[in-house]
PDB file of C-alpha atoms in Angstrom:
ATOM      1  CA  MET L   1     163.933  85.454  76.076  1.00 55.00           C
ATOM      2  CA  TRP L   2     162.471  82.032  76.892  1.00 58.00           C
ATOM      3  CA  GLN L   3     159.100  83.736  77.493  1.00 65.00           C
ATOM      4  CA  TYR L   4     159.119  85.022  73.913  1.00 70.00           C
ATOM      5  CA  TRP L   5     159.875  81.654  72.370  1.00 70.00           C
ATOM      6  CA  GLY L   6     157.422  79.989  74.735  1.00 67.00           C
ATOM      7  CA  MET L   7     154.689  82.298  73.477  1.00 67.00           C
ATOM      8  CA  ARG L   8     155.649  81.654  69.848  1.00 71.00           C
ATOM      9  CA  LEU L   9     155.410  77.909  70.493  1.00 72.00           C
ATOM     10  CA  ALA L  10     152.049  78.376  72.214  1.00 72.00           C
ATOM     11  CA  GLN L  11     150.780  80.412  69.247  1.00 73.00           C
ATOM     12  CA  HIS L  12     151.844  77.620  66.907  1.00 72.00           C
ATOM     13  CA  LEU L  13     150.111  74.947  68.989  1.00 72.00           C
ATOM     14  CA  ALA L  14     146.976  77.091  69.220  1.00 72.00           C
ATOM     15  CA  ALA L  15     146.971  77.311  65.442  1.00 73.00           C
ATOM     16  CA  VAL L  16     147.430  73.634  64.632  1.00 77.00           C
ATOM     17  CA  LEU L  17     145.445  71.892  67.371  1.00 82.00           C
ATOM     18  CA  PRO L  18     141.646  71.575  67.149  1.00 85.00           C
ATOM     19  CA  ASP L  19     139.587  73.311  69.834  1.00 83.00           C
ATOM     20  CA  PRO L  20     138.905  70.205  71.987  1.00 88.00           C
ATOM     21  CA  ALA L  21     142.608  69.327  72.093  1.00 91.00           C
ATOM     22  CA  ARG L  22     143.609  72.932  72.849  1.00 90.00           C
ATOM     23  CA  TYR L  23     141.204  73.195  75.750  1.00 93.00           C
ATOM     24  CA  ARG L  24     142.047  69.767  77.136  1.00 94.00           C
ATOM     25  CA  LEU L  25     145.755  70.600  77.075  1.00 92.00           C
ATOM     26  CA  ALA L  26     145.010  73.924  78.779  1.00 92.00           C
ATOM     27  CA  GLU L  27     143.061  72.226  81.568  1.00 95.00           C
ATOM     28  CA  MET L  28     145.900  69.769  82.135  1.00 95.00           C
ATOM     29  CA  MET L  29     148.439  72.593  82.339  1.00 93.00           C
ATOM     30  CA  GLY L  30     146.178  74.555  84.688  1.00 95.00           C
ATOM     31  CA  GLU L  31     145.854  71.539  86.976  1.00 97.00           C
ATOM     32  CA  LEU L  32     149.620  71.072  86.993  1.00 96.00           C
ATOM     33  CA  VAL L  33     150.271  74.722  87.875  1.00 96.00           C
ATOM     34  CA  PHE L  34     147.639  74.589  90.631  1.00 97.00           C
ATOM     35  CA  HIS L  35     149.556  71.770  92.325  1.00 96.00           C
ATOM     36  CA  LEU L  36     153.080  73.071  91.714  1.00 96.00           C
ATOM     37  CA  TRP L  37     152.720  76.808  92.356  1.00 96.00           C
ATOM     38  CA  ARG L  38     151.539  76.531  95.928  1.00 96.00           C
ATOM     39  CA  GLU L  39     151.857  80.224  96.781  1.00 96.00           C
ATOM     40  CA  LYS L  40     149.422  81.158  94.006  1.00 97.00           C
ATOM     41  CA  SER L  41     147.042  78.298  94.696  1.00 98.00           C
ATOM     42  CA  ARG L  42     146.894  79.204  98.409  1.00 98.00           C
ATOM     43  CA  SER L  43     146.064  82.823  97.584  1.00 97.00           C
ATOM     44  CA  THR L  44     143.390  81.707  95.125  1.00 98.00           C
ATOM     45  CA  ILE L  45     141.843  79.378  97.712  1.00 98.00           C
ATOM     46  CA  GLU L  46     141.785  82.175 100.303  1.00 97.00           C
ATOM     47  CA  ASN L  47     140.138  84.542  97.832  1.00 98.00           C
ATOM     48  CA  ALA L  48     137.556  81.944  96.785  1.00 98.00           C
ATOM     49  CA  ALA L  49     136.708  81.287 100.434  1.00 98.00           C
ATOM     50  CA  GLN L  50     135.871  84.961 100.932  1.00 98.00           C
ATOM     51  CA  VAL L  51     133.803  85.146  97.743  1.00 98.00           C
ATOM     52  CA  LEU L  52     131.811  82.035  98.674  1.00 98.00           C
ATOM     53  CA  SER L  53     131.644  82.753 102.437  1.00 98.00           C
ATOM     54  CA  LEU L  54     132.932  79.236 103.110  1.00 98.00           C
ATOM     55  CA  PRO L  55     135.997  77.864 104.935  1.00 98.00           C
ATOM     56  CA  PRO L  56     139.130  77.511 102.770  1.00 97.00           C
ATOM     57  CA  GLY L  57     139.051  73.724 103.194  1.00 97.00           C
ATOM     58  CA  HIS L  58     135.483  73.364 101.898  1.00 98.00           C
ATOM     59  CA  HIS L  59     135.263  71.155  98.817  1.00 98.00           C
ATOM     60  CA  ARG L  60     133.478  73.841  96.792  1.00 98.00           C
ATOM     61  CA  VAL L  61     136.173  76.410  97.570  1.00 99.00           C
ATOM     62  CA  GLN L  62     138.865  73.953  96.514  1.00 98.00           C
ATOM     63  CA  ALA L  63     137.004  73.119  93.303  1.00 98.00           C
ATOM     64  CA  ILE L  64     136.466  76.775  92.385  1.00 99.00           C
ATOM     65  CA  ALA L  65     140.135  77.592  92.987  1.00 99.00           C
ATOM     66  CA  ARG L  66     141.273  74.719  90.777  1.00 98.00           C
ATOM     67  CA  GLN L  67     138.827  75.724  88.070  1.00 98.00           C
ATOM     68  CA  CYS L  68     140.279  79.249  88.134  1.00 98.00           C
ATOM     69  CA  PHE L  69     143.602  77.789  87.007  1.00 98.00           C
ATOM     70  CA  HIS L  70     141.905  75.686  84.325  1.00 98.00           C
ATOM     71  CA  ASN L  71     139.954  78.644  82.973  1.00 98.00           C
ATOM     72  CA  TYR L  72     142.939  80.968  83.018  1.00 96.00           C
ATOM     73  CA  ALA L  73     144.921  78.454  80.986  1.00 94.00           C
ATOM     74  CA  LYS L  74     142.044  78.356  78.487  1.00 95.00           C
ATOM     75  CA  TYR L  75     142.099  82.168  78.381  1.00 95.00           C
ATOM     76  CA  LEU L  76     145.809  82.027  77.520  1.00 92.00           C
ATOM     77  CA  VAL L  77     145.161  79.549  74.719  1.00 91.00           C
ATOM     78  CA  GLU L  78     142.575  81.939  73.291  1.00 92.00           C
ATOM     79  CA  PHE L  79     144.955  84.872  73.640  1.00 91.00           C
ATOM     80  CA  PHE L  80     147.595  82.997  71.642  1.00 87.00           C
ATOM     81  CA  GLN L  81     144.936  82.357  69.003  1.00 87.00           C
ATOM     82  CA  LEU L  82     143.722  85.983  68.963  1.00 87.00           C
ATOM     83  CA  PRO L  83     145.833  87.247  66.021  1.00 83.00           C
ATOM     84  CA  ARG L  84     144.276  84.594  63.761  1.00 85.00           C
ATOM     85  CA  LEU L  85     140.655  85.383  64.606  1.00 86.00           C
ATOM     86  CA  THR L  86     138.554  87.283  62.076  1.00 87.00           C
ATOM     87  CA  SER L  87     135.692  89.637  62.908  1.00 84.00           C
ATOM     88  CA  ALA L  88     133.308  86.807  62.037  1.00 88.00           C
ATOM     89  CA  ASP L  89     135.170  84.516  64.448  1.00 90.00           C
ATOM     90  CA  LEU L  90     134.773  87.099  67.222  1.00 88.00           C
ATOM     91  CA  GLN L  91     131.062  87.464  66.578  1.00 85.00           C
ATOM     92  CA  ALA L  92     130.680  83.687  66.787  1.00 91.00           C
ATOM     93  CA  LYS L  93     132.813  83.535  69.934  1.00 94.00           C
ATOM     94  CA  VAL L  94     130.720  86.145  71.789  1.00 95.00           C
ATOM     95  CA  SER L  95     127.273  84.597  71.604  1.00 94.00           C
ATOM     96  CA  GLN L  96     125.564  87.298  73.659  1.00 95.00           C
ATOM     97  CA  LEU L  97     126.324  90.994  74.188  1.00 96.00           C
ATOM     98  CA  SER L  98     124.069  92.872  76.593  1.00 98.00           C
ATOM     99  CA  GLY L  99     124.025  96.538  77.526  1.00 98.00           C
ATOM    100  CA  TRP L 100     125.612  98.165  74.475  1.00 97.00           C
ATOM    101  CA  GLU L 101     122.936 100.832  74.676  1.00 98.00           C
ATOM    102  CA  HIS L 102     124.765 102.088  77.773  1.00 98.00           C
ATOM    103  CA  VAL L 103     127.852 102.713  75.640  1.00 98.00           C
ATOM    104  CA  ASP L 104     125.861 104.721  73.103  1.00 97.00           C
ATOM    105  CA  SER L 105     124.194 106.831  75.775  1.00 96.00           C
ATOM    106  CA  ALA L 106     127.493 107.456  77.598  1.00 97.00           C
ATOM    107  CA  LEU L 107     129.269 108.511  74.402  1.00 97.00           C
ATOM    108  CA  ALA L 108     126.459 110.961  73.663  1.00 96.00           C
ATOM    109  CA  HIS L 109     127.828 113.107  76.509  1.00 95.00           C
ATOM    110  CA  GLY L 110     130.921 113.767  74.390  1.00 96.00           C
ATOM    111  CA  ARG L 111     133.526 113.204  77.107  1.00 97.00           C
ATOM    112  CA  GLY L 112     134.575 109.673  76.301  1.00 97.00           C
ATOM    113  CA  VAL L 113     133.926 106.586  78.396  1.00 98.00           C
ATOM    114  CA  ILE L 114     136.043 104.559  80.804  1.00 99.00           C
ATOM    115  CA  PHE L 115     135.427 100.806  80.674  1.00 99.00           C
ATOM    116  CA  VAL L 116     136.438  99.080  83.897  1.00 99.00           C
ATOM    117  CA  THR L 117     136.710  95.351  84.374  1.00 98.00           C
ATOM    118  CA  ALA L 118     138.592  92.743  86.388  1.00 98.00           C
ATOM    119  CA  HIS L 119     140.961  89.891  85.599  1.00 98.00           C
ATOM    120  CA  PHE L 120     137.841  87.940  84.781  1.00 98.00           C
ATOM    121  CA  GLY L 121     136.682  85.756  81.914  1.00 98.00           C
ATOM    122  CA  ASN L 122     138.403  87.096  78.812  1.00 98.00           C
ATOM    123  CA  TRP L 123     139.056  90.833  78.856  1.00 96.00           C
ATOM    124  CA  ASP L 124     141.001  90.744  75.575  1.00 96.00           C
ATOM    125  CA  ILE L 125     138.069  89.335  73.624  1.00 95.00           C
ATOM    126  CA  ALA L 126     135.911  91.968  75.333  1.00 95.00           C
ATOM    127  CA  GLY L 127     138.296  94.679  74.121  1.00 95.00           C
ATOM    128  CA  ALA L 128     138.253  93.295  70.589  1.00 94.00           C
ATOM    129  CA  VAL L 129     134.441  93.304  70.573  1.00 93.00           C
ATOM    130  CA  VAL L 130     134.413  96.952  71.689  1.00 95.00           C
ATOM    131  CA  ALA L 131     137.014  97.896  69.066  1.00 94.00           C
ATOM    132  CA  VAL L 132     134.768  96.605  66.275  1.00 92.00           C
ATOM    133  CA  ARG L 133     132.171  99.191  67.300  1.00 93.00           C
ATOM    134  CA  HIS L 134     134.137 102.170  68.644  1.00 94.00           C
ATOM    135  CA  PRO L 135     137.772 103.292  69.049  1.00 95.00           C
ATOM    136  CA  VAL L 136     139.183 101.945  72.310  1.00 97.00           C
ATOM    137  CA  SER L 137     142.543 102.294  74.019  1.00 97.00           C
ATOM    138  CA  VAL L 138     143.503  99.636  76.547  1.00 97.00           C
ATOM    139  CA  VAL L 139     145.944 100.382  79.345  1.00 97.00           C
ATOM    140  CA  VAL L 140     148.453  97.531  79.416  1.00 95.00           C
ATOM    141  CA  GLU L 141     151.336  96.214  81.464  1.00 92.00           C
ATOM    142  CA  THR L 142     154.689  96.300  79.669  1.00 92.00           C
ATOM    143  CA  PHE L 143     156.472  92.957  79.348  1.00 88.00           C
ATOM    144  CA  GLN L 144     160.181  92.267  79.141  1.00 89.00           C
ATOM    145  CA  PRO L 145     162.033  91.717  76.910  1.00 87.00           C
ATOM    146  CA  PRO L 146     160.670  94.250  74.364  1.00 89.00           C
ATOM    147  CA  ARG L 147     160.348  91.485  71.782  1.00 89.00           C
ATOM    148  CA  LEU L 148     157.846  89.708  74.031  1.00 87.00           C
ATOM    149  CA  ASP L 149     155.953  92.945  74.661  1.00 90.00           C
ATOM    150  CA  ALA L 150     155.664  93.578  70.923  1.00 91.00           C
ATOM    151  CA  LEU L 151     154.252  90.080  70.442  1.00 87.00           C
ATOM    152  CA  VAL L 152     151.698  90.444  73.258  1.00 89.00           C
ATOM    153  CA  GLN L 153     150.549  93.941  72.339  1.00 92.00           C
ATOM    154  CA  GLY L 154     150.543  93.075  68.641  1.00 92.00           C
ATOM    155  CA  ALA L 155     147.801  90.524  69.299  1.00 89.00           C
ATOM    156  CA  ARG L 156     145.647  93.343  70.680  1.00 93.00           C
ATOM    157  CA  VAL L 157     146.527  95.890  68.008  1.00 93.00           C
ATOM    158  CA  ALA L 158     145.630  93.336  65.321  1.00 90.00           C
ATOM    159  CA  HIS L 159     142.009  93.626  66.459  1.00 90.00           C
ATOM    160  CA  GLY L 160     141.855  97.409  66.460  1.00 92.00           C
ATOM    161  CA  MET L 161     142.735  98.097  70.073  1.00 95.00           C
ATOM    162  CA  ALA L 162     145.210 100.898  70.730  1.00 96.00           C
ATOM    163  CA  THR L 163     147.536 100.130  73.629  1.00 96.00           C
ATOM    164  CA  ILE L 164     148.704 102.588  76.284  1.00 97.00           C
ATOM    165  CA  PRO L 165     151.622 101.480  78.496  1.00 95.00           C
ATOM    166  CA  LEU L 166     150.697 101.740  82.158  1.00 92.00           C
ATOM    167  CA  GLU L 167     153.958 103.515  83.032  1.00 88.00           C
ATOM    168  CA  ASN L 168     153.040 106.752  81.199  1.00 84.00           C
ATOM    169  CA  ALA L 169     149.328 106.380  80.681  1.00 92.00           C
ATOM    170  CA  GLY L 170     147.960 109.680  82.021  1.00 92.00           C
ATOM    171  CA  ARG L 171     148.356 112.040  79.067  1.00 94.00           C
ATOM    172  CA  GLN L 172     147.405 109.454  76.457  1.00 96.00           C
ATOM    173  CA  ILE L 173     144.243 108.569  78.388  1.00 97.00           C
ATOM    174  CA  LEU L 174     143.236 112.226  78.635  1.00 97.00           C
ATOM    175  CA  ARG L 175     143.794 112.733  74.898  1.00 97.00           C
ATOM    176  CA  ALA L 176     141.672 109.677  74.046  1.00 97.00           C
ATOM    177  CA  LEU L 177     138.819 110.864  76.272  1.00 98.00           C
ATOM    178  CA  LYS L 178     138.962 114.343  74.710  1.00 97.00           C
ATOM    179  CA  ARG L 179     138.413 112.656  71.337  1.00 97.00           C
ATOM    180  CA  ASN L 180     135.290 111.019  72.837  1.00 98.00           C
ATOM    181  CA  GLU L 181     136.895 107.605  72.600  1.00 97.00           C
ATOM    182  CA  ALA L 182     136.807 104.702  75.027  1.00 98.00           C
ATOM    183  CA  VAL L 183     139.556 103.771  77.451  1.00 98.00           C
ATOM    184  CA  ALA L 184     139.625 100.325  79.090  1.00 98.00           C
ATOM    185  CA  LEU L 185     141.181  99.577  82.484  1.00 98.00           C
ATOM    186  CA  VAL L 186     141.608  96.314  84.393  1.00 98.00           C
ATOM    187  CA  ILE L 187     141.485  97.608  87.952  1.00 97.00           C
ATOM    188  CA  ASP L 188     141.289  94.709  90.432  1.00 97.00           C
ATOM    189  CA  ARG L 189     144.859  94.954  91.681  1.00 92.00           C
ATOM    190  CA  PRO L 190     145.051  94.797  95.482  1.00 92.00           C
ATOM    191  CA  VAL L 191     147.168  97.531  97.049  1.00 88.00           C
ATOM    192  CA  HIS L 192     148.306  96.709 100.566  1.00 76.00           C
ATOM    193  CA  ASP L 193     150.244  99.959 101.026  1.00 71.00           C
ATOM    194  CA  GLU L 194     147.898 102.268 102.937  1.00 66.00           C
ATOM    195  CA  ASP L 195     149.405 105.356 101.291  1.00 66.00           C
ATOM    196  CA  SER L 196     148.764 104.321  97.676  1.00 79.00           C
ATOM    197  CA  GLY L 197     145.364 102.596  97.598  1.00 91.00           C
ATOM    198  CA  VAL L 198     141.728 103.555  98.092  1.00 96.00           C
ATOM    199  CA  PRO L 199     139.889 101.620 100.836  1.00 96.00           C
ATOM    200  CA  VAL L 200     136.923  99.628  99.492  1.00 97.00           C
ATOM    201  CA  ARG L 201     134.796  96.673 100.558  1.00 98.00           C
ATOM    202  CA  LEU L 202     134.706  93.693  98.246  1.00 98.00           C
ATOM    203  CA  PHE L 203     132.633  90.590  98.981  1.00 98.00           C
ATOM    204  CA  GLY L 204     132.014  91.891 102.487  1.00 97.00           C
ATOM    205  CA  ARG L 205     135.624  92.569 103.426  1.00 97.00           C
ATOM    206  CA  GLY L 206     137.924  95.568 103.356  1.00 96.00           C
ATOM    207  CA  THR L 207     140.810  95.864 100.910  1.00 96.00           C
ATOM    208  CA  GLN L 208     142.403  98.604  98.813  1.00 96.00           C
ATOM    209  CA  TRP L 209     142.367  99.191  95.075  1.00 97.00           C
ATOM    210  CA  PRO L 210     144.061 101.799  92.897  1.00 95.00           C
ATOM    211  CA  GLY L 211     141.788 104.823  92.527  1.00 96.00           C
ATOM    212  CA  GLY L 212     142.825 105.847  89.023  1.00 96.00           C
ATOM    213  CA  ALA L 213     139.534 105.029  87.287  1.00 98.00           C
ATOM    214  CA  ALA L 214     137.458 107.162  89.644  1.00 98.00           C
ATOM    215  CA  ALA L 215     140.060 109.947  89.666  1.00 97.00           C
ATOM    216  CA  LEU L 216     140.038 110.111  85.857  1.00 97.00           C
ATOM    217  CA  ALA L 217     136.248 110.215  85.738  1.00 98.00           C
ATOM    218  CA  MET L 218     136.136 112.950  88.376  1.00 98.00           C
ATOM    219  CA  LYS L 219     138.708 114.999  86.449  1.00 97.00           C
ATOM    220  CA  THR L 220     137.229 114.624  82.963  1.00 98.00           C
ATOM    221  CA  GLY L 221     133.514 114.021  83.446  1.00 97.00           C
ATOM    222  CA  ALA L 222     133.764 110.744  81.508  1.00 98.00           C
ATOM    223  CA  LEU L 223     131.249 108.103  82.540  1.00 98.00           C
ATOM    224  CA  ILE L 224     132.408 104.790  84.000  1.00 99.00           C
ATOM    225  CA  LEU L 225     131.122 101.624  82.309  1.00 99.00           C
ATOM    226  CA  PRO L 226     131.676  98.449  84.368  1.00 99.00           C
ATOM    227  CA  GLY L 227     131.690  95.295  82.291  1.00 98.00           C
ATOM    228  CA  GLY L 228     132.682  91.684  81.991  1.00 98.00           C
ATOM    229  CA  CYS L 229     132.989  88.848  79.484  1.00 98.00           C
ATOM    230  CA  TRP L 230     132.574  85.327  80.867  1.00 98.00           C
ATOM    231  CA  ARG L 231     132.905  81.845  79.426  1.00 98.00           C
ATOM    232  CA  ASN L 232     129.827  79.724  78.762  1.00 98.00           C
ATOM    233  CA  ALA L 233     129.677  75.943  79.032  1.00 96.00           C
ATOM    234  CA  ASP L 234     130.228  75.586  75.269  1.00 95.00           C
ATOM    235  CA  ASP L 235     133.338  77.833  75.378  1.00 95.00           C
ATOM    236  CA  THR L 236     131.567  80.770  73.778  1.00 96.00           C
ATOM    237  CA  TYR L 237     131.296  84.001  75.769  1.00 98.00           C
ATOM    238  CA  SER L 238     128.606  86.279  77.099  1.00 98.00           C
ATOM    239  CA  ALA L 239     129.496  89.947  77.560  1.00 98.00           C
ATOM    240  CA  LEU L 240     127.782  92.596  79.646  1.00 98.00           C
ATOM    241  CA  VAL L 241     128.107  96.365  79.860  1.00 98.00           C
ATOM    242  CA  ALA L 242     126.494  97.523  83.102  1.00 98.00           C
ATOM    243  CA  ARG L 243     124.757 100.838  83.719  1.00 97.00           C
ATOM    244  CA  PRO L 244     127.023 103.909  83.568  1.00 98.00           C
ATOM    245  CA  ILE L 245     128.401 105.364  86.774  1.00 98.00           C
ATOM    246  CA  ARG L 246     128.652 109.142  86.946  1.00 98.00           C
ATOM    247  CA  CYS L 247     131.342 109.926  89.497  1.00 98.00           C
ATOM    248  CA  GLU L 248     130.269 112.590  91.968  1.00 95.00           C
ATOM    249  CA  THR L 249     132.374 115.572  92.989  1.00 95.00           C
ATOM    250  CA  THR L 250     131.386 117.461  96.138  1.00 95.00           C
ATOM    251  CA  GLY L 251     134.648 119.253  96.880  1.00 93.00           C
ATOM    252  CA  ASP L 252     135.777 116.560  99.327  1.00 96.00           C
ATOM    253  CA  ARG L 253     138.218 114.841  96.978  1.00 95.00           C
ATOM    254  CA  GLU L 254     139.274 112.037  99.307  1.00 95.00           C
ATOM    255  CA  GLY L 255     135.709 111.251 100.314  1.00 97.00           C
ATOM    256  CA  ASP L 256     134.495 111.471  96.721  1.00 98.00           C
ATOM    257  CA  LEU L 257     137.254 109.127  95.582  1.00 98.00           C
ATOM    258  CA  ARG L 258     136.304 106.531  98.184  1.00 98.00           C
ATOM    259  CA  ARG L 259     132.582 106.733  97.461  1.00 98.00           C
ATOM    260  CA  ASN L 260     133.027 106.590  93.697  1.00 99.00           C
ATOM    261  CA  MET L 261     135.490 103.703  93.873  1.00 99.00           C
ATOM    262  CA  GLN L 262     133.091 101.784  96.096  1.00 99.00           C
ATOM    263  CA  ARG L 263     130.333 102.178  93.499  1.00 99.00           C
ATOM    264  CA  ILE L 264     132.690 100.820  90.843  1.00 99.00           C
ATOM    265  CA  VAL L 265     133.750  97.894  93.038  1.00 99.00           C
ATOM    266  CA  ASP L 266     130.117  97.080  93.852  1.00 99.00           C
ATOM    267  CA  ALA L 267     129.292  96.900  90.137  1.00 99.00           C
ATOM    268  CA  LEU L 268     132.225  94.585  89.385  1.00 99.00           C
ATOM    269  CA  GLU L 269     131.373  92.391  92.361  1.00 99.00           C
ATOM    270  CA  GLN L 270     127.937  91.767  90.858  1.00 98.00           C
ATOM    271  CA  ILE L 271     129.574  90.672  87.597  1.00 98.00           C
ATOM    272  CA  ILE L 272     132.112  88.378  89.271  1.00 99.00           C
ATOM    273  CA  ARG L 273     129.769  86.804  91.837  1.00 98.00           C
ATOM    274  CA  PRO L 274     127.914  84.363  89.515  1.00 98.00           C
ATOM    275  CA  HIS L 275     131.201  83.135  87.988  1.00 98.00           C
ATOM    276  CA  PRO L 276     133.842  82.979  90.753  1.00 98.00           C
ATOM    277  CA  ASP L 277     135.770  80.302  88.855  1.00 99.00           C
ATOM    278  CA  GLN L 278     136.586  82.900  86.184  1.00 99.00           C
ATOM    279  CA  TRP L 279     138.089  85.519  88.493  1.00 99.00           C
ATOM    280  CA  TYR L 280     141.822  85.083  87.999  1.00 98.00           C
ATOM    281  CA  MET L 281     143.032  86.615  91.233  1.00 97.00           C
ATOM    282  CA  PHE L 282     146.142  84.612  91.979  1.00 97.00           C
ATOM    283  CA  ARG L 283     147.459  87.039  94.571  1.00 95.00           C
ATOM    284  CA  ARG L 284     145.984  87.695  97.996  1.00 95.00           C
ATOM    285  CA  MET L 285     143.125  90.171  97.584  1.00 97.00           C
ATOM    286  CA  TRP L 286     142.615  90.834 101.279  1.00 96.00           C
ATOM    287  CA  PRO L 287     145.427  91.682 103.724  1.00 84.00           C
ATOM    288  CA  LEU L 288     144.952  88.518 105.806  1.00 62.00           C
ATOM    289  CA  PRO L 289     143.730  84.983 105.029  1.00 52.00           C
ATOM    290  CA  ALA L 290     140.027  84.882 104.285  1.00 48.00           C
ATOM    291  CA  THR L 291     137.733  84.210 107.217  1.00 49.00           C
ATOM    292  CA  PRO L 292     134.064  83.999 106.197  1.00 48.00           C
ATOM    293  CA  GLY L 293     131.894  86.472 108.018  1.00 45.00           C
ATOM    294  CA  THR L 294     134.650  89.054 108.606  1.00 44.00           C
TER     295      THR L 294
END
């Protein structure tokens, strides 16, 4: 229950503090967590080393990892503020949106679209921007207790996003796609169980991701739309929808799944690469500590 009241307090602070104070407080909290939660900071450093192709002890790797914690704390502040934002506030917050023509062309096929992104930048603001233009269902993790989950998901619903709990997402996703709607998935969850993940290469190194996005596209014919929404220096955002990916089916399901997932991962890598300090991967992405060049 403390999580619920903690979020209510954070929402109150986000409402009463001016932007500079909110962001400064967030950076201070991010710095504190970086130093205290050593398991997460070590994983973030290892991941940043692989992304940058530098040793974990390099000063740039250390700086990027610390900035990840700062930026994630700022994302949380903005999430707490989300229920109070108007459509005009969202338009001002997202100063640039590129690639929406890809959404229009993908929807013209009549089979819905599957947005895929990473724990990067601000995926909730991205979802709210999509919802202004087209119905979108976001697949979400369920939080406990239920009171906390209602508070978290209510912030999304307030901006027109429908939420689909991850635990029983399949049928609801299929129904949304049949209505030619959009479904949004955050897919960069490393899977280190060989029997439940799809092998992919990310930033030059092998790992495994869930294959659900590609499997859904192969089953339904929906196009995949990789995208991202990253923070600018002035704390506005730029958002990008990349070119659609049409998942191929040759009859070799396992091979098709691997090839299609790799295309998706490649597209997300290109979005993450210029802004590694906004990729909030606080768990180990690769099975072993990062070693540049492997």
